[in-house]
XYZ file of C-alpha atoms in Angstrom:
493
model
C 2.782 -61.457 140.988
C 1.092 -64.232 138.889
C -2.302 -63.959 137.714
C -3.259 -67.117 139.790
C -2.255 -65.095 143.157
C -4.146 -62.014 141.997
C -7.345 -64.259 141.393
C -6.893 -66.116 145.084
C -6.337 -62.191 146.616
C -9.750 -61.332 144.849
C -11.377 -64.500 145.968
C -10.215 -63.793 149.747
C -11.698 -60.144 149.378
C -15.115 -60.998 148.083
C -16.547 -62.468 151.091
C -15.399 -59.333 153.318
C -17.003 -57.087 150.723
C -20.069 -58.853 150.606
C -21.503 -57.573 154.219
C -20.424 -53.841 153.400
C -22.222 -53.882 150.176
C -25.295 -55.444 152.086
C -24.951 -52.788 154.821
C -24.862 -49.893 152.056
C -27.757 -51.341 150.399
C -29.713 -51.478 153.883
C -28.522 -48.030 154.360
C -29.787 -46.626 150.888
C -33.036 -48.285 151.069
C -33.859 -47.009 154.629
C -33.107 -43.427 153.569
C -35.229 -43.537 150.405
C -38.119 -45.158 152.676
C -37.525 -42.432 155.507
C -37.565 -39.689 152.171
C -40.604 -41.137 150.925
C -42.041 -41.287 154.458
C -41.185 -37.674 155.186
C -42.715 -36.572 152.009
C -45.868 -38.412 152.528
C -46.175 -37.056 156.069
C -45.661 -33.471 154.398
C -48.309 -33.762 151.788
C -50.665 -35.116 154.488
C -49.920 -32.152 157.107
C -50.724 -28.736 157.030
C -48.435 -25.708 156.525
C -45.772 -25.402 159.394
C -44.488 -22.120 160.755
C -40.807 -21.672 159.751
C -40.018 -18.181 160.776
C -41.237 -15.032 162.813
C -40.376 -11.476 161.757
C -41.562 -8.227 163.871
C -39.684 -4.951 165.119
C -40.689 -4.875 168.556
C -39.467 -1.368 169.056
C -41.251 -0.152 165.631
C -44.542 -1.426 166.990
C -44.664 0.840 169.469
C -43.277 3.840 168.094
C -45.563 3.876 164.656
C -48.763 2.979 163.047
C -49.150 0.152 160.568
C -46.111 -2.014 161.829
C -46.480 -5.700 160.869
C -45.796 -8.947 162.119
C -44.815 -11.533 159.246
C -45.518 -15.572 160.128
C -43.688 -17.481 157.346
C -44.411 -20.918 156.606
C -42.970 -23.826 154.160
C -46.329 -23.514 151.926
C -48.129 -21.365 149.916
C -50.924 -20.366 151.471
C -54.572 -19.964 150.727
C -55.971 -16.814 151.881
C -55.908 -16.155 155.860
C -59.066 -14.020 157.248
C -59.326 -11.985 160.313
C -61.467 -14.423 162.089
C -58.619 -17.001 161.842
C -56.504 -14.890 163.982
C -56.251 -14.326 167.645
C -54.141 -11.757 169.526
C -54.032 -11.413 173.225
C -53.764 -8.758 174.787
C -56.662 -7.655 172.280
C -55.719 -5.049 169.641
C -56.866 -3.602 166.291
C -55.118 -5.840 163.511
C -55.714 -6.439 159.762
C -54.410 -9.765 157.982
C -53.139 -10.147 154.654
C -51.700 -13.415 152.941
C -48.755 -13.107 150.579
C -47.141 -16.550 149.293
C -46.105 -18.238 152.085
C -46.623 -16.060 154.795
C -49.672 -14.271 156.828
C -49.035 -10.781 157.146
C -50.514 -9.003 160.320
C -50.641 -5.280 160.517
C -51.447 -3.084 163.360
C -52.822 0.336 162.283
C -52.428 1.840 165.677
C -48.728 1.444 167.727
C -48.981 -1.532 170.389
C -48.322 -0.871 174.137
C -45.092 -0.583 175.846
C -43.939 -3.424 177.929
C -46.183 -5.963 176.778
C -46.257 -9.663 176.040
C -48.412 -10.629 173.041
C -49.751 -14.206 171.775
C -50.626 -14.493 168.453
C -52.310 -17.836 166.864
C -53.537 -18.345 163.457
C -55.715 -21.834 163.026
C -57.261 -23.356 159.939
C -54.239 -22.465 158.067
C -54.378 -24.208 154.572
C -51.660 -24.979 152.003
C -52.702 -23.804 148.221
C -51.318 -27.125 146.438
C -52.614 -29.667 149.487
C -55.854 -29.132 151.137
C -54.440 -29.833 154.722
C -55.078 -27.380 157.557
C -52.872 -26.627 160.775
C -52.679 -24.099 163.353
C -49.449 -22.290 164.797
C -48.808 -19.875 167.371
C -45.981 -17.214 168.520
C -45.230 -14.727 171.081
C -43.474 -11.525 171.310
C -42.633 -9.026 174.178
C -42.724 -5.337 173.041
C -40.166 -2.516 174.514
C -40.403 0.881 176.077
C -38.704 3.970 174.713
C -36.865 6.328 177.114
C -38.288 10.067 177.591
C -36.646 12.765 178.963
C -37.598 15.589 181.095
C -36.035 19.040 182.776
C -35.655 19.229 186.181
C -34.334 22.752 187.353
C -32.315 23.476 190.536
C -34.268 25.360 193.048
C -33.579 29.178 192.971
C -29.975 30.023 195.106
C -30.744 31.612 198.293
C -28.374 34.482 199.400
C -25.018 34.080 198.291
C -25.256 30.286 197.706
C -24.636 29.306 193.988
C -27.358 27.878 191.877
C -27.209 23.888 191.636
C -27.069 22.350 188.172
C -29.960 21.767 186.154
C -30.415 18.183 184.608
C -31.889 16.397 182.245
C -33.372 13.201 183.351
C -33.976 9.895 181.131
C -36.377 7.388 182.378
C -39.675 5.384 181.243
C -43.303 5.386 182.631
C -43.122 1.874 183.375
C -40.190 2.223 185.521
C -38.938 4.254 188.443
C -35.352 4.453 187.494
C -34.223 7.734 186.477
C -30.735 8.450 185.123
C -28.805 11.961 184.265
C -28.625 12.103 180.581
C -26.896 16.058 180.772
C -26.147 18.182 183.566
C -25.333 21.843 183.562
C -26.081 25.530 184.955
C -29.075 27.125 183.645
C -31.012 24.856 180.767
C -33.439 26.904 179.049
C -34.981 23.918 176.927
C -33.735 20.973 175.095
C -35.031 18.523 172.371
C -33.931 14.695 171.958
C -32.441 13.710 168.642
C -32.008 9.995 168.514
C -29.565 9.177 171.139
C -28.505 12.743 171.393
C -29.972 15.690 172.674
C -29.690 19.538 171.484
C -29.535 21.875 174.436
C -29.984 25.612 175.099
C -28.567 27.470 178.075
C -28.530 30.983 179.520
C -25.368 32.672 179.808
C -24.482 35.150 182.474
C -25.421 37.909 179.724
C -28.648 36.257 179.366
C -27.988 35.222 175.805
C -28.109 31.701 174.874
C -25.723 28.983 174.091
C -26.673 25.832 172.129
C -25.073 22.388 172.680
C -25.190 19.010 170.911
C -24.738 16.380 173.624
C -24.285 12.672 172.783
C -25.101 9.533 174.878
C -22.551 9.564 177.220
C -23.133 13.332 178.020
C -20.399 14.831 176.350
C -21.414 18.391 175.129
C -20.122 20.026 171.823
C -21.084 23.949 170.974
C -23.187 24.454 168.098
C -22.835 27.562 166.209
C -25.729 30.329 166.722
C -26.138 33.525 163.983
C -24.724 35.754 166.555
C -25.253 36.783 170.248
C -28.888 36.788 171.213
C -31.803 34.372 172.534
C -32.957 31.148 171.043
C -36.684 30.043 171.011
C -38.979 27.262 170.154
C -36.072 24.726 169.580
C -36.863 21.387 167.412
C -35.164 18.751 165.524
C -36.013 16.632 162.686
C -34.972 13.186 163.456
C -33.012 11.278 160.807
C -32.109 14.477 158.899
C -29.356 16.353 160.725
C -31.170 19.252 161.379
C -32.348 21.435 164.011
C -34.112 24.407 163.767
C -34.939 27.675 166.037
C -36.256 31.201 166.520
C -33.450 33.575 166.805
C -33.447 37.097 168.133
C -30.694 39.344 168.227
C -29.458 40.917 171.411
C -29.577 44.726 171.385
C -25.828 45.233 171.767
C -25.066 42.615 169.418
C -22.711 43.233 166.287
C -23.276 41.833 162.689
C -26.614 40.984 161.349
C -29.687 41.975 163.234
C -32.421 39.286 163.708
C -35.931 39.569 164.971
C -37.701 35.906 165.598
C -35.911 34.637 162.391
C -35.851 31.014 161.504
C -33.019 29.304 161.465
C -32.048 25.710 160.150
C -28.670 24.270 161.692
C -27.216 21.641 159.903
C -25.466 19.263 162.030
C -22.982 17.968 159.499
C -21.554 21.205 159.191
C -22.727 23.043 162.326
C -23.732 26.014 160.284
C -26.962 27.923 160.547
C -28.785 29.120 157.676
C -31.769 32.028 157.670
C -34.944 30.575 156.158
C -36.055 32.640 153.256
C -39.618 34.297 153.038
C -41.406 34.695 149.681
C -39.307 37.892 149.107
C -36.053 36.263 149.769
C -35.522 38.185 152.995
C -34.963 36.261 156.519
C -38.117 34.936 157.489
C -39.451 36.011 160.669
C -42.130 33.829 162.485
C -44.236 33.421 165.463
C -44.607 29.861 165.436
C -43.175 26.868 163.489
C -42.404 22.942 163.530
C -40.909 20.104 161.487
C -43.268 17.829 160.197
C -43.447 14.359 161.861
C -40.854 12.124 160.366
C -40.000 14.661 157.537
C -37.596 17.569 157.352
C -40.701 19.746 155.630
C -41.376 22.850 157.943
C -44.591 24.833 158.449
C -44.240 27.982 159.788
C -46.178 31.276 160.610
C -45.427 34.620 159.544
C -46.432 37.885 161.381
C -49.509 38.691 159.316
C -50.749 34.843 159.876
C -49.643 33.462 156.654
C -48.654 29.749 156.785
C -45.625 28.670 154.641
C -44.588 25.119 153.610
C -41.046 25.305 153.451
C -38.452 22.274 152.446
C -35.045 23.031 154.340
C -33.150 20.472 152.274
C -30.282 21.722 150.335
C -31.096 21.347 146.635
C -27.657 22.393 145.470
C -26.564 18.901 145.069
C -23.038 19.826 146.427
C -20.769 19.219 149.272
C -22.332 20.986 152.351
C -18.917 21.567 153.416
C -18.060 23.698 150.413
C -21.147 24.796 149.071
C -23.755 27.357 150.194
C -27.292 25.592 150.526
C -29.827 26.035 147.887
C -33.505 26.189 149.407
C -36.749 26.004 147.402
C -39.052 28.998 147.756
C -41.682 28.643 150.359
C -45.305 27.610 149.380
C -48.276 29.603 151.314
C -51.128 27.858 152.658
C -53.360 30.103 153.635
C -53.960 32.717 156.564
C -54.701 31.415 160.012
C -54.526 32.930 163.408
C -52.627 29.937 165.277
C -50.856 26.974 164.123
C -52.197 24.382 166.939
C -50.560 20.859 166.057
C -48.768 18.613 163.787
C -50.395 15.057 163.037
C -47.641 11.907 163.308
C -48.668 10.959 159.829
C -46.622 13.774 158.520
C -49.251 15.339 156.208
C -52.008 17.081 158.606
C -51.433 20.111 160.545
C -54.212 21.696 162.939
C -54.878 25.293 162.644
C -57.561 27.665 163.807
C -58.674 31.177 163.573
C -61.596 33.484 164.930
C -64.101 31.265 162.999
C -63.113 27.885 164.051
C -60.514 25.220 164.040
C -59.538 23.039 161.093
C -57.511 19.977 160.078
C -55.285 20.518 156.777
C -54.282 17.488 154.925
C -51.435 18.939 153.052
C -50.831 15.739 150.862
C -54.543 16.068 149.463
C -55.285 19.913 149.818
C -58.425 19.491 151.966
C -59.541 21.400 155.109
C -61.804 19.619 157.620
C -63.603 21.507 160.701
C -63.038 20.773 164.377
C -66.406 21.244 165.920
C -66.070 21.729 169.697
C -69.033 20.369 171.583
C -71.506 22.902 173.317
C -71.757 23.132 177.068
C -74.837 24.551 178.552
C -74.012 27.999 180.249
C -70.412 27.908 179.528
C -68.138 29.243 176.336
C -66.099 26.292 175.613
C -62.984 26.340 173.349
C -59.633 24.050 172.660
C -56.869 25.566 174.056
C -54.395 22.708 173.091
C -54.609 19.715 170.537
C -52.402 16.569 170.085
C -52.972 14.243 167.278
C -53.124 10.348 167.917
C -50.677 8.277 166.255
C -53.058 5.495 164.834
C -55.957 5.823 162.512
C -59.045 4.125 161.424
C -60.054 4.824 157.809
C -62.342 8.033 157.616
C -62.341 8.731 161.081
C -58.529 9.284 161.185
C -59.102 13.116 161.499
C -61.088 12.628 164.319
C -58.574 11.071 166.699
C -56.836 13.538 168.934
C -56.839 14.719 172.497
C -57.261 18.493 173.510
C -57.112 20.694 176.387
C -60.621 22.035 176.676
C -61.161 25.284 178.761
C -64.825 26.010 179.850
C -65.578 29.635 181.093
C -68.484 30.285 183.105
C -69.598 34.330 182.834
C -71.438 33.926 185.636
C -68.822 33.042 188.089
C -65.783 33.944 186.013
C -64.512 30.571 186.584
C -62.698 28.550 184.085
C -62.734 24.656 184.328
C -59.899 22.879 182.500
C -59.741 18.982 181.335
C -58.307 16.951 178.759
C -60.688 15.286 176.102
C -59.991 12.203 173.950
C -61.838 12.540 170.701
C -62.162 9.598 168.729
C -64.695 8.191 165.942
C -66.976 11.256 166.717
C -67.206 10.748 170.536
C -65.358 12.314 173.342
C -64.312 11.259 176.642
C -62.817 12.799 179.421
C -58.903 11.417 180.118
C -57.750 13.801 182.769
C -59.438 16.489 185.167
C -57.400 18.403 187.791
C -57.472 16.793 191.304
C -58.553 20.313 192.579
C -59.798 23.679 191.734
C -56.370 25.318 192.506
C -54.368 22.720 189.724
C -53.468 24.214 186.482
C -52.834 22.411 183.265
C -49.716 24.254 181.568
C -49.496 21.862 178.365
C -49.596 17.764 177.554
C -47.767 15.587 175.297
C -48.819 12.196 173.947
C -46.258 8.974 173.932
C -45.324 7.822 170.469
C -47.775 4.649 170.826
C -50.795 6.974 172.274
C -50.793 4.990 175.524
C -49.972 7.718 177.830
C -50.332 11.498 178.524
C -47.578 13.342 179.889
C -49.503 16.019 181.503
C -47.787 19.313 182.892
C -49.356 20.958 185.773
C -48.932 23.587 188.656
C -50.543 21.989 191.854
C -51.515 24.982 193.430
C -51.626 28.473 191.254
C -52.298 30.230 194.385
C -48.773 29.504 195.906
C -47.070 29.349 192.419
C -43.636 30.595 192.442
C -41.490 31.344 189.016
C -38.178 29.998 188.639
C -36.645 33.273 187.466
C -35.677 32.356 184.009
C -35.888 35.139 181.347
C -37.162 32.489 178.927
C -39.515 29.361 179.462
C -40.017 30.332 182.841
C -41.642 27.478 185.099
C -43.358 27.223 188.428
C -40.696 25.886 190.969
C -43.278 22.808 191.425
C -43.643 22.054 187.932
C -45.089 18.571 187.848
C -45.501 15.878 185.011
C -48.138 13.372 185.397
C -48.121 10.351 183.319
C -51.881 9.009 182.623
C -53.157 5.902 180.662
C -55.078 7.268 177.986
C -57.369 4.118 177.814
C -58.427 4.051 181.605
C -57.524 7.395 182.740
C -55.168 5.915 185.599
C -52.190 7.975 186.808
C -49.374 5.675 186.494
C -46.643 7.892 187.507
C -45.233 11.582 188.709
C -42.285 13.365 188.493
C -41.086 16.853 189.484
C -39.977 18.492 186.068
C -41.340 19.414 182.936
C -41.237 19.295 178.834
C -41.520 15.272 178.972
C -40.266 14.288 175.539
C -40.090 10.788 174.241
C -37.270 9.722 172.549
């Protein structure tokens, strides 16, 4: 091809390229203008909400959970009066970089739609304000309770006992596990540990998974299990064990055992002398594996049941730290949800022990004219508010009238030095057997016998209950009776 032909082709292509170049420059110019416009708008506007982070399960099960509102700017400090939450609840606000962090000192209500708005939010670099809002809905964890079959009549076989799963906010109920002669149970996350009574009146222990499949767990021998408890997240189950009279092998009398679910092996807890520890009562600290147990001589012991050997639990014998004495008290009453406080009592009074601080504070019952008043049972609330945290609990109060011999029972909420009755029996014949508090402090599960004059026992050798044992679910804030079920030992998952 000649030079002249090439030049002619280039001259023919140039007119065709000019519109393309013009369009390209127009596009680039438009993008530049748009970018400058966006930058200008961004500089002139306030911070924008870019993401919301909240665990809707954790906020109803534990105190001090957080809602994090992230923005596109570094922020000037946001104060509590800039935040509105509906329904109203206690909260604290901190500002961290580009985020507004809202903390809830107490768990939130179940099955509730929350609306959160923040106004007057200002960027640190540009003095422009904005407001934003978000919404989230909380969940409700399942609870379990034990419903025993009616005693058999004549030669008829007794029906199966059932552990039922439900929620306070719904009447829907499903069977988590069914078998003959269930003595007691305890939830372990999505699983259950279940004690049953054999034909020889000795006990068996099972691990039940979420679909109801049962696996036998190894007991120290033939005998009786008492006070079954679990440490969630630690793969540990504990119980007191007493050998049957004719059992072979080592003999135990209310000895505290810890069963490691990883190995299916039970190990006796050692006392201060290294011998198997016999206890009257015991329990895991909340959200921890640590144990507080009471010896026969009333000495309270703090015990770490975690294997300290560092070896493979399937190959090595566990090595445990020696227990730590906490003092002598007549009763171990309750464990606080914070995992560091317990309630104890002796003949001189009732006390809260803070094991993290080594402090002791008295629980002072209010006097009632003409009666002798005492606290029969106590349960700590999950939330706290600074210095008054140790005063937040529900107690079962009994008032004895020496003139008539009558005993009046009721449940009283103590918070910030003030008391309020949250449940009283519907009739003089109703008896409060016990109670539990939901993890978010919203409901009481009150176990009652409706009529003690007509009460009949179900005849179990251990943990016997009235055949009409009933559990009432009461709103702590309002005293409203939300629901009742025929059964007992209500426990939240």
